[in-house]
XYZ file of C-alpha atoms in Angstrom:
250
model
C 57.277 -13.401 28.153
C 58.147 -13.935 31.702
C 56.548 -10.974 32.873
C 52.858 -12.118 31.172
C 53.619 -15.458 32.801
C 54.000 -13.912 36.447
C 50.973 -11.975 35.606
C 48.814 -15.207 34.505
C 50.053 -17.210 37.262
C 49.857 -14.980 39.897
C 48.282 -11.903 39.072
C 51.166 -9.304 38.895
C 53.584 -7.650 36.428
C 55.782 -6.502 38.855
C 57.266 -10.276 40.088
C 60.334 -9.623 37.308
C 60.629 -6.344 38.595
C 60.997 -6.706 41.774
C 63.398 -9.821 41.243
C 65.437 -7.346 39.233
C 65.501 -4.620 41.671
C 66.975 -7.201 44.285
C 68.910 -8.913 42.553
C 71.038 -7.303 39.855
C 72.464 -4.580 42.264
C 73.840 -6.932 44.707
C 75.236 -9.507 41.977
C 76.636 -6.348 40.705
C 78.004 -4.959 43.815
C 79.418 -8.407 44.616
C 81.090 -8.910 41.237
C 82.760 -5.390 41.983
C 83.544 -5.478 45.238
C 81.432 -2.560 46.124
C 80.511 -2.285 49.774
C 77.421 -0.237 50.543
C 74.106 -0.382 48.353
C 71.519 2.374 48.658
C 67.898 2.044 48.183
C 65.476 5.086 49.116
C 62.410 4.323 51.148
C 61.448 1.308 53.024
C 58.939 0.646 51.162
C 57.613 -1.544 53.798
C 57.531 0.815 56.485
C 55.930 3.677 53.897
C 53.111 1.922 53.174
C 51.889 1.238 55.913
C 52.982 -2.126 56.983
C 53.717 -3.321 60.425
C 57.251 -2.660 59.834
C 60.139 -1.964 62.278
C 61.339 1.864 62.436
C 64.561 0.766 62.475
C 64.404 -1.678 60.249
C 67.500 0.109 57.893
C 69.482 -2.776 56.463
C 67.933 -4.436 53.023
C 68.814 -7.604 54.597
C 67.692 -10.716 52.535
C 65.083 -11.718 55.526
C 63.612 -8.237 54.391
C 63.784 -9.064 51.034
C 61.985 -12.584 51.513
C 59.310 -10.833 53.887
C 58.842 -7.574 52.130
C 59.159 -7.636 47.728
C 56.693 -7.911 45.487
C 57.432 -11.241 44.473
C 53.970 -12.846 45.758
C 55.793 -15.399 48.060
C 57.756 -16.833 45.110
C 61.314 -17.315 45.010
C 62.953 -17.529 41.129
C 63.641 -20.864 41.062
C 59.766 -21.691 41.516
C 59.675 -19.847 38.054
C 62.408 -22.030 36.177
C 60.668 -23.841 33.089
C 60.899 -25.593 30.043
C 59.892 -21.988 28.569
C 62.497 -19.875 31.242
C 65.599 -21.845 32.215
C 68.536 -21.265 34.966
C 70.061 -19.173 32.272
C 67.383 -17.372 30.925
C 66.540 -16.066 34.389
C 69.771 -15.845 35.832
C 70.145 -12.200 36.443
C 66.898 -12.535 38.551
C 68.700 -14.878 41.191
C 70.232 -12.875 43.581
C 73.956 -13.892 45.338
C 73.571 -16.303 48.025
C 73.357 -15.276 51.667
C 76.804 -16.841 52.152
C 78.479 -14.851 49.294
C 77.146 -11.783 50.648
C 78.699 -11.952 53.897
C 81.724 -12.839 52.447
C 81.573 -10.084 50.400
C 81.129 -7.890 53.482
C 78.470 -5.820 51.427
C 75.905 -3.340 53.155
C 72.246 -2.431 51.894
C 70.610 0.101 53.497
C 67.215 2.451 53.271
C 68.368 5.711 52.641
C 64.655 6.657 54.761
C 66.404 5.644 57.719
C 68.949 8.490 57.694
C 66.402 11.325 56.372
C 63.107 12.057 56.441
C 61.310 10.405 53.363
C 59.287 13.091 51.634
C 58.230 12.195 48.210
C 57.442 16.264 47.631
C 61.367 16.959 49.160
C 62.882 14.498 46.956
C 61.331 15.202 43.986
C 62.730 19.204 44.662
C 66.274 17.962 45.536
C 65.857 15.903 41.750
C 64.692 19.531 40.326
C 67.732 21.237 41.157
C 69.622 17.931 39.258
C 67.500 18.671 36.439
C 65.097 16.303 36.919
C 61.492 17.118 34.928
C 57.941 15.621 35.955
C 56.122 14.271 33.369
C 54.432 17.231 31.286
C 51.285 14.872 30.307
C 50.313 14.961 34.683
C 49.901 11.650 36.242
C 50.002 8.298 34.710
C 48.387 6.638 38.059
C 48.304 8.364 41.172
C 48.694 11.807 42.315
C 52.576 12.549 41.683
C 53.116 13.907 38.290
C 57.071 12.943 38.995
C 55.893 9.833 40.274
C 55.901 6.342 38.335
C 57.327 8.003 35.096
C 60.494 5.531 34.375
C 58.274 2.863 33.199
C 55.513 2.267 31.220
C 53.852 -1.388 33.241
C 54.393 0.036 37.124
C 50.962 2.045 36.505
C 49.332 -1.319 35.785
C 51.095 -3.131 38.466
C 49.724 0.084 40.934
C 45.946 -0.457 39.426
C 45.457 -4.052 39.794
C 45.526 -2.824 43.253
C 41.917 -1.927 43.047
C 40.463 -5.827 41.577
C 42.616 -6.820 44.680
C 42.462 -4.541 47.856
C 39.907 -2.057 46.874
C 42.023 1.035 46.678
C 44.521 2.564 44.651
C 47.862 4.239 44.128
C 45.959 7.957 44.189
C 45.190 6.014 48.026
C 48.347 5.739 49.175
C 49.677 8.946 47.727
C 47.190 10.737 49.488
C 47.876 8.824 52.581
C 51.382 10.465 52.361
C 50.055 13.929 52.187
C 47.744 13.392 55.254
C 50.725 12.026 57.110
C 52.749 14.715 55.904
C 50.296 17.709 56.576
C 49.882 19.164 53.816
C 46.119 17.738 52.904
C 43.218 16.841 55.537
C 41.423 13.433 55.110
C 38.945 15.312 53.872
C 40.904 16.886 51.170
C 41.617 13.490 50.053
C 38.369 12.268 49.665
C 37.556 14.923 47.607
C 40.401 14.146 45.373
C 39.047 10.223 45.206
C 35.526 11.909 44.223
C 37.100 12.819 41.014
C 39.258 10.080 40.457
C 39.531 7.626 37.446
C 39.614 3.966 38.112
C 40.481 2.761 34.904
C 44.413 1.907 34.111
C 46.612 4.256 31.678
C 45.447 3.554 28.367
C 49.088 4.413 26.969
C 50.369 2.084 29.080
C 48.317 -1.177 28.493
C 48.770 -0.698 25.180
C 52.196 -0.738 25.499
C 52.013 -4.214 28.036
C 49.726 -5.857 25.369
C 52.568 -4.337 22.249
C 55.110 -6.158 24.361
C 53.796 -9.456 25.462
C 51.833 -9.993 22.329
C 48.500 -10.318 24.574
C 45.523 -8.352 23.842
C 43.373 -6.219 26.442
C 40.582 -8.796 26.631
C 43.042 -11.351 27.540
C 44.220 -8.608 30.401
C 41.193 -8.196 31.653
C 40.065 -11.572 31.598
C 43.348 -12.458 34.083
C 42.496 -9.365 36.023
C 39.072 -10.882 36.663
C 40.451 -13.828 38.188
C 42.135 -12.358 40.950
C 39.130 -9.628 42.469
C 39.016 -10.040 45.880
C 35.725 -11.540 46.644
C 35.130 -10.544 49.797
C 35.722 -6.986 48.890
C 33.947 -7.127 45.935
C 30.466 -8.318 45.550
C 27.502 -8.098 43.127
C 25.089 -5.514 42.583
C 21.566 -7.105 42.281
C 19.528 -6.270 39.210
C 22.378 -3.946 37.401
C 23.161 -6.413 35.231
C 25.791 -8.128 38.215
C 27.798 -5.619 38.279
C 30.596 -5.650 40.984
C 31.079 -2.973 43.824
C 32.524 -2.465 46.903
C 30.105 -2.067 49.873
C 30.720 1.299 52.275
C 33.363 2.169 49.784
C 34.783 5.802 51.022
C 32.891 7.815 48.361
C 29.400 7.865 47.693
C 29.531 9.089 44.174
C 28.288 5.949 42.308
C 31.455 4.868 40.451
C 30.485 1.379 39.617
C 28.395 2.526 36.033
């Protein structure tokens, strides 16, 4: 599949996704004649990159700078095994039919406050449900619940920067007051560091891979100087001054 070859190549799921996402609503607004697109967060700016505050357009300059496309464009993906067809809803309109088209993309963060919590009690009262089962990855129970490979996408996170998606939720309750940093490392004291079960079982159903192979790939792309070896623990890999000092790395 093209999403195990993104993965293998380049050590993410999320490369079709994110193709997708910025892609198919602009062919579709351009095939419509719809003028203004509407995203939610930037999630540039949320995250913690050195983003500009007003930075609200989805212009494709953000787009190039800013998805999770690992510096690839689609065409670097067309194949004997994916062709112009097979990945054509993945191409985006050019930057010259979009201003002909007159179309607008904006962050919807720009014009309100972006509060996961708020949101996800504004989606309540539309009869939106969190997931009954708690988190998948993370903290947010409401969070990450629309697909079944974002988790993974979230946890390979950890093989490559050293933290994960509980990290930058918590980050967003710190900023947002409602936790201390202390809170949060509480929270990481407790955390699991393994991926949703459910989940890669589902990626490995889908692109006929099984978990060794997933693993395997995973291994190729830890961060080495994050992670380094412990001696005489059978080489074991840890992360030096990590921000707990429960010993996680068993």
């Amino acid at each position: 599949s093209f999403m195990w070859e993104t993965y293998k190549r380049k050590g993410s799921i999320a490369i079709p996704m994110h193709f997708a996402i910025y892609s198919i609503p602009f062919r579709v607004a351009s095939n419509f004649k719809i003028p203004l697109i509407v995203f939610g967060e930037n999630s540039a700016f949320e995250y913690g990159m050195n983003e500009k505050e007003d930075s609200f357009s989805v212009t494709p300059e953000w787009i190039d700078l800013y998805n999770a496309t690992v510096g690839t464009k689609i065409e670097d993906w067309f194949s004997n095994d994916f062709s112009e067809n097979d990945l054509t809803l993945y191409r985006r309109p050019t930057d010259e039919d979009l201003k002909k088209s007159n179309i607008k993309a904006i962050f919807l963060g720009h014009y309100f406050e972006w509060d996961p919590n708020n949101t996800k009690i504004l989606a309540e009262k539309a009869g939106f449900q969190a997931s009954k089962e708690g988190p998948k990855i993370g903290l947010y129970d409401f969070a990450d619940i629309d697909c079944n490979f974002i988790s993974l996408h979230h946890w390979l996170k950890w093989y490559k920067f050293g933290f994960t998606r509980l990290f930058d939720n918590l980050s967003l309750e710190i900023r947002n007051n409602r936790i201390t940093r202390e809170d949060a490392i509480k929270t990481i004291e407790k955390a699991n560091f393994n991926p949703s079960e459910n989940d890669l079982d589902k990626f490995c159903e889908f692109t006929k891979h099984t978990k060794s192979e997933f693993f395997e790939i995973a291994e190729k792309f830890r961060n080495r100087s994050i992670w380094k070896k412990i001696k005489g623990r059978d080489n074991k890999w840890y992360i030096p001054k990590f921000i707990i000092k429960k010993d996680i790395w068993n």
